[in-house]
Tab-separated table of C-alpha atoms and ligand atoms in Angstrom:
chain	number	residue	atom	x	y	z
A	1	UNK	CA	-52.221	69.191	53.700
A	2	UNK	CA	-51.910	72.978	53.627
A	3	UNK	CA	-50.861	74.351	50.213
A	4	UNK	CA	-47.883	76.722	50.341
A	5	UNK	CA	-49.070	80.290	49.891
A	6	UNK	CA	-46.197	81.088	47.621
A	7	UNK	CA	-44.582	77.886	46.362
A	8	UNK	CA	-41.130	78.549	44.901
A	9	UNK	CA	-38.925	76.571	42.549
A	10	UNK	CA	-35.219	77.155	42.139
A	11	UNK	CA	-33.361	77.685	38.865
A	12	UNK	CA	-33.326	73.920	38.281
A	13	UNK	CA	-37.026	73.423	39.089
A	14	UNK	CA	-36.524	72.128	42.642
A	15	UNK	CA	-39.001	73.156	45.380
A	16	UNK	CA	-37.936	73.891	48.966
A	17	UNK	CA	-39.476	71.268	51.244
A	18	UNK	CA	-36.945	70.745	53.971
A	19	UNK	CA	-35.357	73.224	56.399
A	20	UNK	CA	-32.289	72.215	58.434
A	21	UNK	CA	-31.629	74.500	61.339
A	22	UNK	CA	-28.323	74.562	63.164
A	23	UNK	CA	-29.045	75.758	66.705
A	24	UNK	CA	-25.446	76.006	67.933
A	25	UNK	CA	-21.932	75.888	66.496
A	26	UNK	CA	-20.582	74.250	69.680
A	27	UNK	CA	-20.051	70.580	70.306
A	28	UNK	CA	-18.772	68.406	73.147
A	29	UNK	CA	-17.166	65.993	70.626
A	30	UNK	CA	-14.167	66.685	68.427
A	31	UNK	CA	-14.828	64.191	65.635
A	32	UNK	CA	-11.664	64.226	63.583
A	33	UNK	CA	-13.588	64.516	60.295
A	34	UNK	CA	-15.728	67.419	61.516
A	35	UNK	CA	-14.171	69.502	64.321
A	36	UNK	CA	-10.517	68.471	64.521
A	37	UNK	CA	-8.946	69.527	67.839
A	38	UNK	CA	-6.069	71.332	66.145
A	39	UNK	CA	-8.576	73.774	64.653
A	40	UNK	CA	-11.392	73.728	67.229
A	41	UNK	CA	-9.145	74.176	70.276
A	42	UNK	CA	-9.632	75.945	73.607
A	43	UNK	CA	-9.287	79.381	72.013
A	44	UNK	CA	-11.597	78.771	69.058
A	45	UNK	CA	-13.919	81.780	68.661
A	46	UNK	CA	-17.331	80.138	68.977
A	47	UNK	CA	-20.324	82.406	68.535
A	48	UNK	CA	-21.494	84.472	71.514
A	49	UNK	CA	-25.123	83.855	72.508
A	50	UNK	CA	-26.232	87.175	70.982
A	51	UNK	CA	-25.002	86.034	67.558
A	52	UNK	CA	-27.234	82.956	67.590
A	53	UNK	CA	-30.708	83.236	66.169
A	54	UNK	CA	-33.171	83.453	69.056
A	55	UNK	CA	-36.026	80.952	69.292
A	56	UNK	CA	-38.433	83.690	68.195
A	57	UNK	CA	-36.297	84.495	65.160
A	58	UNK	CA	-36.069	80.808	64.224
A	59	UNK	CA	-39.808	80.273	64.529
A	60	UNK	CA	-40.564	83.366	62.473
A	61	UNK	CA	-38.361	81.976	59.698
A	62	UNK	CA	-39.989	78.542	59.956
A	63	UNK	CA	-43.395	80.208	59.462
A	64	UNK	CA	-42.168	82.053	56.395
A	65	UNK	CA	-40.511	78.964	54.925
A	66	UNK	CA	-43.764	77.042	55.327
A	67	UNK	CA	-45.347	79.613	53.028
A	68	UNK	CA	-42.671	78.835	50.446
A	69	UNK	CA	-43.238	75.076	50.675
A	70	UNK	CA	-41.260	73.719	53.654
A	71	UNK	CA	-42.978	70.820	55.463
A	72	UNK	CA	-40.113	69.277	57.362
A	73	UNK	CA	-37.680	70.703	59.900
A	74	UNK	CA	-34.510	69.100	61.198
A	75	UNK	CA	-32.633	70.544	64.168
A	76	UNK	CA	-28.893	70.049	64.121
A	77	UNK	CA	-25.622	71.753	65.068
A	78	UNK	CA	-22.840	71.495	66.359
A	79	UNK	CA	-24.494	69.425	69.033
A	80	UNK	CA	-28.105	70.649	69.210
A	81	UNK	CA	-28.729	69.286	72.716
A	82	UNK	CA	-26.157	71.806	73.991
A	83	UNK	CA	-28.592	74.609	73.167
A	84	UNK	CA	-30.348	75.544	76.373
A	85	UNK	CA	-34.103	74.823	76.516
A	86	UNK	CA	-34.157	73.113	73.149
A	87	UNK	CA	-37.476	71.542	74.182
A	88	UNK	CA	-39.009	75.021	74.188
A	89	UNK	CA	-37.923	75.592	70.602
A	90	UNK	CA	-39.283	72.174	69.620
A	91	UNK	CA	-42.641	73.053	71.160
A	92	UNK	CA	-42.700	76.426	69.390
A	93	UNK	CA	-41.961	74.850	65.991
A	94	UNK	CA	-44.496	72.067	66.582
A	95	UNK	CA	-47.183	74.747	66.793
A	96	UNK	CA	-46.449	76.128	63.351
A	97	UNK	CA	-49.242	75.125	61.011
A	98	UNK	CA	-47.911	73.261	57.987
A	99	UNK	CA	-44.949	71.555	59.678
A	100	UNK	CA	-45.594	67.851	59.226
A	101	UNK	CA	-42.351	66.405	60.479
A	102	UNK	CA	-39.678	67.478	62.935
A	103	UNK	CA	-36.478	65.557	63.589
A	104	UNK	CA	-33.193	66.061	65.427
A	105	UNK	CA	-29.665	64.933	64.574
A	106	UNK	CA	-27.516	64.389	67.659
A	107	UNK	CA	-24.392	62.611	68.839
A	108	UNK	CA	-26.580	61.147	71.603
A	109	UNK	CA	-24.199	62.068	74.410
A	110	UNK	CA	-26.827	64.051	76.288
A	111	UNK	CA	-29.938	62.156	75.263
A	112	UNK	CA	-31.021	60.750	78.609
A	113	UNK	CA	-34.389	58.981	79.015
A	114	UNK	CA	-35.817	62.144	80.652
A	115	UNK	CA	-34.588	64.389	77.844
A	116	UNK	CA	-35.928	61.994	75.196
A	117	UNK	CA	-39.355	61.987	76.863
A	118	UNK	CA	-39.363	65.784	77.165
A	119	UNK	CA	-38.460	66.221	73.491
A	120	UNK	CA	-41.179	63.786	72.450
A	121	UNK	CA	-43.726	65.556	74.643
A	122	UNK	CA	-42.727	68.881	73.089
A	123	UNK	CA	-43.537	67.565	69.616
A	124	UNK	CA	-40.338	66.062	68.231
A	125	UNK	CA	-41.136	63.114	65.969
A	126	UNK	CA	-37.823	61.380	65.268
A	127	UNK	CA	-34.112	61.399	66.014
A	128	UNK	CA	-31.009	60.495	64.076
A	129	UNK	CA	-28.116	59.486	66.302
A	130	UNK	CA	-24.570	59.389	64.956
A	131	UNK	CA	-22.344	56.409	65.711
A	132	UNK	CA	-19.359	55.559	63.517
A	133	UNK	CA	-18.029	52.404	65.195
A	134	UNK	CA	-18.972	49.585	67.565
A	135	UNK	CA	-15.435	49.240	68.832
A	136	UNK	CA	-14.627	51.627	71.688
A	137	UNK	CA	-11.034	52.258	70.640
A	138	UNK	CA	-12.091	53.177	67.095
A	139	UNK	CA	-15.042	55.311	68.257
A	140	UNK	CA	-12.995	57.141	70.874
A	141	UNK	CA	-10.255	57.890	68.366
A	142	UNK	CA	-12.945	59.374	66.112
A	143	UNK	CA	-14.852	61.447	68.674
A	144	UNK	CA	-11.503	62.401	70.273
A	145	UNK	CA	-13.048	63.046	73.706
A	146	UNK	CA	-13.003	59.422	74.929
A	147	UNK	CA	-16.768	59.052	74.716
A	148	UNK	CA	-17.796	55.377	74.999
A	149	UNK	CA	-20.014	53.490	72.536
A	150	UNK	CA	-22.206	52.136	75.355
A	151	UNK	CA	-23.558	55.594	76.205
A	152	UNK	CA	-24.570	56.254	72.605
A	153	UNK	CA	-26.326	52.884	72.509
A	154	UNK	CA	-28.139	53.853	75.708
A	155	UNK	CA	-29.291	57.071	74.015
A	156	UNK	CA	-30.764	55.015	71.167
A	157	UNK	CA	-32.683	52.906	73.664
A	158	UNK	CA	-33.894	56.045	75.407
A	159	UNK	CA	-35.093	57.525	72.111
A	160	UNK	CA	-36.929	54.349	71.113
A	161	UNK	CA	-38.508	53.989	74.570
A	162	UNK	CA	-39.757	57.582	74.361
A	163	UNK	CA	-41.399	56.845	70.992
A	164	UNK	CA	-38.934	58.830	68.863
A	165	UNK	CA	-39.055	56.084	66.280
A	166	UNK	CA	-37.751	54.644	64.085
A	167	UNK	CA	-34.332	55.716	65.332
A	168	UNK	CA	-31.970	56.385	62.446
A	169	UNK	CA	-28.262	55.900	62.912
A	170	UNK	CA	-25.690	57.838	60.893
A	171	UNK	CA	-22.288	56.252	60.385
A	172	UNK	CA	-19.715	58.201	58.394
A	173	UNK	CA	-17.091	55.895	56.928
A	174	UNK	CA	-13.507	56.998	56.420
A	175	UNK	CA	-11.047	54.660	54.753
A	176	UNK	CA	-8.412	53.216	57.049
A	177	UNK	CA	-10.179	54.695	60.084
A	178	UNK	CA	-13.480	52.856	60.554
A	179	UNK	CA	-14.104	50.856	57.377
A	180	UNK	CA	-13.534	47.675	59.396
A	181	UNK	CA	-16.559	48.700	61.470
A	182	UNK	CA	-19.104	48.449	58.635
A	183	UNK	CA	-19.954	44.794	59.227
A	184	UNK	CA	-19.956	45.005	63.069
A	185	UNK	CA	-22.301	48.019	62.910
A	186	UNK	CA	-24.604	46.205	60.484
A	187	UNK	CA	-24.577	43.140	62.700
A	188	UNK	CA	-25.453	45.048	65.855
A	189	UNK	CA	-28.379	46.914	64.336
A	190	UNK	CA	-29.956	43.941	62.543
A	191	UNK	CA	-33.279	43.081	64.150
A	192	UNK	CA	-33.329	46.194	66.352
A	193	UNK	CA	-35.849	48.202	64.327
A	194	UNK	CA	-33.261	51.021	64.110
A	195	UNK	CA	-32.274	52.038	60.585
A	196	UNK	CA	-28.529	52.249	60.082
A	197	UNK	CA	-27.331	54.550	57.302
A	198	UNK	CA	-23.768	54.610	56.071
A	199	UNK	CA	-22.563	57.958	54.787
A	200	UNK	CA	-19.693	58.554	52.398
A	201	UNK	CA	-17.119	60.874	53.917
A	202	UNK	CA	-17.650	64.284	52.321
A	203	UNK	CA	-15.429	67.250	51.536
A	204	UNK	CA	-17.440	69.627	53.714
A	205	UNK	CA	-15.596	72.651	55.064
A	206	UNK	CA	-11.862	73.188	54.715
A	207	UNK	CA	-10.499	71.891	58.018
A	208	UNK	CA	-10.788	68.114	57.774
A	209	UNK	CA	-8.120	67.590	55.101
A	210	UNK	CA	-10.501	65.606	52.886
A	211	UNK	CA	-8.997	63.486	50.111
A	212	UNK	CA	-10.882	61.356	47.580
A	213	UNK	CA	-8.742	58.367	48.653
A	214	UNK	CA	-10.369	58.547	52.110
A	215	UNK	CA	-13.840	57.915	50.677
A	216	UNK	CA	-15.187	54.375	50.807
A	217	UNK	CA	-17.721	54.185	47.963
A	218	UNK	CA	-21.221	53.148	49.093
A	219	UNK	CA	-21.060	50.292	46.639
A	220	UNK	CA	-18.091	48.780	48.518
A	221	UNK	CA	-19.899	49.170	51.850
A	222	UNK	CA	-22.950	47.395	50.448
A	223	UNK	CA	-20.861	44.609	48.989
A	224	UNK	CA	-19.233	43.921	52.353
A	225	UNK	CA	-22.634	43.598	54.021
A	226	UNK	CA	-24.297	41.726	51.161
A	227	UNK	CA	-21.578	39.037	51.295
A	228	UNK	CA	-22.574	38.298	54.896
A	229	UNK	CA	-26.307	38.976	54.803
A	230	UNK	CA	-27.836	39.274	51.311
A	231	UNK	CA	-29.676	42.518	50.590
A	232	UNK	CA	-32.275	43.700	48.100
A	233	UNK	CA	-33.139	47.293	47.144
A	234	UNK	CA	-36.205	49.019	48.593
A	235	UNK	CA	-37.913	51.724	46.491
A	236	UNK	CA	-37.615	55.284	47.860
A	237	UNK	CA	-40.308	56.256	50.379
A	238	UNK	CA	-40.576	59.759	48.928
A	239	UNK	CA	-39.040	61.758	46.074
A	240	UNK	CA	-35.721	63.369	46.868
A	241	UNK	CA	-34.809	60.807	49.531
A	242	UNK	CA	-31.033	61.010	49.959
A	243	UNK	CA	-30.483	57.515	51.352
A	244	UNK	CA	-30.727	54.563	48.998
A	245	UNK	CA	-32.548	51.852	50.923
A	246	UNK	CA	-31.955	48.105	51.134
A	247	UNK	CA	-33.528	45.321	53.153
A	248	UNK	CA	-32.037	42.099	54.429
A	249	UNK	CA	-33.492	39.111	52.598
A	250	UNK	CA	-33.705	37.260	55.906
A	251	UNK	CA	-36.106	39.871	57.307
A	252	UNK	CA	-33.650	41.449	59.783
A	253	UNK	CA	-34.630	44.990	58.766
A	254	UNK	CA	-33.395	47.819	56.586
A	255	UNK	CA	-30.223	49.797	55.994
A	256	UNK	CA	-29.423	52.811	53.852
A	257	UNK	CA	-26.426	54.333	52.140
A	258	UNK	CA	-25.911	58.002	51.449
A	259	UNK	CA	-23.599	58.137	48.457
A	260	UNK	CA	-23.174	61.891	48.296
A	261	UNK	CA	-19.756	61.627	46.674
A	262	UNK	CA	-20.018	58.694	44.274
A	263	UNK	CA	-23.730	59.017	43.374
A	264	UNK	CA	-24.738	62.629	43.928
A	265	UNK	CA	-28.413	63.447	44.261
A	266	UNK	CA	-28.465	67.195	43.616
A	267	UNK	CA	-31.347	66.800	41.152
A	268	UNK	CA	-33.684	66.006	44.048
A	269	UNK	CA	-32.123	68.336	46.632
A	270	UNK	CA	-34.917	70.334	48.231
A	271	UNK	CA	-33.095	71.435	51.386
A	272	UNK	CA	-32.443	74.873	52.720
A	273	UNK	CA	-29.970	75.226	55.578
A	274	UNK	CA	-29.836	77.854	58.268
A	275	UNK	CA	-26.573	78.192	60.176
A	276	UNK	CA	-26.590	78.993	63.891
A	277	UNK	CA	-25.777	82.648	63.185
A	278	UNK	CA	-28.670	82.975	60.783
A	279	UNK	CA	-26.975	82.602	57.423
A	280	UNK	CA	-29.079	80.865	54.804
A	281	UNK	CA	-27.247	78.320	52.661
A	282	UNK	CA	-28.785	76.693	49.621
A	283	UNK	CA	-26.082	74.013	49.416
A	284	UNK	CA	-24.070	72.084	51.991
A	285	UNK	CA	-20.971	73.107	50.082
A	286	UNK	CA	-21.773	76.785	49.902
A	287	UNK	CA	-18.986	79.249	50.597
A	288	UNK	CA	-21.274	82.140	51.381
A	289	UNK	CA	-24.613	82.334	53.133
A	290	UNK	CA	-27.293	84.971	52.866
A	291	UNK	CA	-27.424	87.094	56.004
A	292	UNK	CA	-31.012	86.477	57.057
A	293	UNK	CA	-30.182	87.456	60.652
A	294	UNK	CA	-29.351	90.966	59.461
A	295	UNK	CA	-32.708	91.203	57.689
A	296	UNK	CA	-34.509	90.042	60.839
A	297	UNK	CA	-32.634	92.481	63.058
A	298	UNK	CA	-33.280	95.359	60.674
A	299	UNK	CA	-36.976	94.722	61.360
A	300	UNK	CA	-37.964	93.730	57.865
A	301	UNK	CA	-41.663	92.964	57.429
A	302	UNK	CA	-42.876	89.425	56.780
A	303	UNK	CA	-43.625	90.394	53.187
A	304	UNK	CA	-40.123	91.789	52.620
A	305	UNK	CA	-38.562	88.693	54.197
A	306	UNK	CA	-40.736	86.417	52.108
A	307	UNK	CA	-39.698	88.252	48.929
A	308	UNK	CA	-36.041	87.990	49.861
A	309	UNK	CA	-36.205	84.289	50.803
A	310	UNK	CA	-38.166	83.460	47.646
A	311	UNK	CA	-35.577	85.414	45.658
A	312	UNK	CA	-32.664	83.484	47.164
A	313	UNK	CA	-34.346	80.145	46.438
A	314	UNK	CA	-35.475	81.228	42.974
A	315	UNK	CA	-31.892	82.042	41.988
A	316	UNK	CA	-30.515	78.767	43.339
A	317	UNK	CA	-28.628	76.617	40.822
A	318	UNK	CA	-26.394	74.671	43.262
A	319	UNK	CA	-25.321	71.167	42.359
A	320	UNK	CA	-21.897	70.987	43.905
A	321	UNK	CA	-21.665	67.205	44.245
A	322	UNK	CA	-22.501	66.715	40.598
A	323	UNK	CA	-19.760	69.046	39.466
A	324	UNK	CA	-17.208	68.229	42.179
A	325	UNK	CA	-13.705	68.545	40.747
A	326	UNK	CA	-10.135	69.160	41.793
A	327	UNK	CA	-10.839	72.842	41.313
A	328	UNK	CA	-13.970	73.036	43.461
A	329	UNK	CA	-12.598	70.956	46.336
A	330	UNK	CA	-10.078	73.734	46.982
A	331	UNK	CA	-12.629	76.502	47.153
A	332	UNK	CA	-13.563	77.967	50.570
A	333	UNK	CA	-16.582	76.245	52.111
A	334	UNK	CA	-18.668	76.555	55.234
A	335	UNK	CA	-17.741	74.145	58.057
A	336	UNK	CA	-20.024	71.185	58.854
A	337	UNK	CA	-20.202	72.169	62.538
A	338	UNK	CA	-21.636	75.527	61.499
A	339	UNK	CA	-24.205	74.230	59.060
A	340	UNK	CA	-25.071	70.872	60.583
A	341	UNK	CA	-25.070	68.381	57.718
B	401	SAM	N1	-23.528	66.716	66.377
B	401	SAM	C1	-24.620	66.064	65.760
B	401	SAM	C2	-24.225	64.695	65.264
B	401	SAM	O1	-23.030	64.409	65.194
B	401	SAM	O2	-25.120	63.924	64.930
B	401	SAM	C3	-25.276	66.871	64.654
B	401	SAM	C4	-24.386	67.634	63.713
B	401	SAM	S1	-23.292	66.635	62.715
B	401	SAM	C5	-22.426	67.876	61.787
B	401	SAM	C6	-24.442	65.915	61.564
B	401	SAM	C7	-23.955	64.692	60.817
B	401	SAM	O3	-22.947	65.081	59.895
B	401	SAM	C8	-23.340	63.605	61.685
B	401	SAM	O4	-23.993	62.378	61.454
B	401	SAM	C9	-21.912	63.565	61.218
B	401	SAM	O5	-21.363	62.275	61.331
B	401	SAM	C10	-22.019	64.035	59.800
B	401	SAM	N2	-20.758	64.552	59.255
B	401	SAM	C11	-19.920	65.457	59.807
B	401	SAM	N3	-18.853	65.690	59.008
B	401	SAM	C12	-19.026	64.915	57.910
B	401	SAM	C13	-18.280	64.693	56.703
B	401	SAM	N4	-17.141	65.328	56.473
B	401	SAM	N5	-18.776	63.820	55.811
B	401	SAM	C14	-19.942	63.173	56.016
B	401	SAM	N6	-20.696	63.349	57.116
B	401	SAM	C15	-20.248	64.191	58.055
B	402	SF4	FE1	-19.831	67.271	66.950
B	402	SF4	FE2	-21.493	66.044	65.313
B	402	SF4	FE3	-19.319	67.276	64.333
B	402	SF4	FE4	-19.001	65.076	65.767
B	402	SF4	S1	-20.070	65.238	63.797
B	402	SF4	S2	-17.846	66.996	66.015
B	402	SF4	S3	-20.635	65.213	67.228
B	402	SF4	S4	-21.016	68.257	65.326
B	403	SF4	FE1	-27.875	69.554	47.648
B	403	SF4	FE2	-25.570	70.874	47.343
B	403	SF4	FE3	-25.593	68.369	48.329
B	403	SF4	FE4	-26.125	68.807	45.735
B	403	SF4	S1	-24.194	69.203	46.767
B	403	SF4	S2	-27.263	67.461	47.139
B	403	SF4	S3	-27.225	70.785	45.871
B	403	SF4	S4	-26.513	70.192	49.290
């Protein structure tokens, strides 16, 4: 393993090991908890292409972040597969020495068998595919573009067949909307080798009208599954893992829960996030990013960029989820579709 040339720790002693890159702010879904149609309508001012970081700019930043300690990259969005020639970017990142893992989070709508094979060939290791319900009526009400469950399931098969394994599945649970889908989702993914992870609905951004009452605590989700198919905890695979893992006692596989609201994990948060327009966020709940795109386009040297990035991380003291309160949930925050989760 290559040692970082200039390992940094933030104000709370956390290294930076993970870089999440949003490659577009656009999406072909209008999930009600993420890009509600009333806000993200036909006249929504999405970014023009020139505002997006170019592949070269992204790869330059990946190289610099590796020097600070990053080993893992995740591509996200918006819907990352909407970004033209994403395979080219994947191949460029795969060549960066020091990157040990590269994954993609997608809604699966465009992940055909050909695309999955091309991404794998370019160097992608794994995919996470989002699916919040097994029932078509519930899923279509959530994605709000009438996209059927069967096509997302087909994308999971395509990913697995291409060797993008194990496939992880993200299911966000919102009370009264899809909480009845917890057990059906668990049932479907038992014995498939795919790892289903339930995510507590978070107060990201300011457009989804988040209320604490809408959150189903991870503990309740686990109880519902455990009553049907008993579970036991699995120790974390690596430090800072956000999902708490469980396995079925009957050997049907593993699930995870991401309890960002009820059991925050800021203490182990080693993620930096780059929005599609090149703003660097040190917390998912940040209100303001650091304008790295401006630094790139002002032709800063690698050394100057490295100093600035190390400075941003060194000053980081974010722990929003641990200090979440009535006051903070009303503060302005970056939208999920811009930062990518
Ligand atoms: N479009 C891709 C997708 O849906 O997988 C990638 C971007 S999406 C913003 C990344 C993940 O964030 C998805 O799994 C989505 O369900 C999750 N997400 C979006 N809004 C959320 C919220 N308010 N709380 C919890 N998770 C959320
Ligand atoms: Fe699009 Fe993903 Fe947000 Fe749904 S969660 S609107 S698929 S970016
Ligand atoms: Fe990391 Fe911020 Fe989430 Fe805490 S609230 S885990 S610091 S992104």
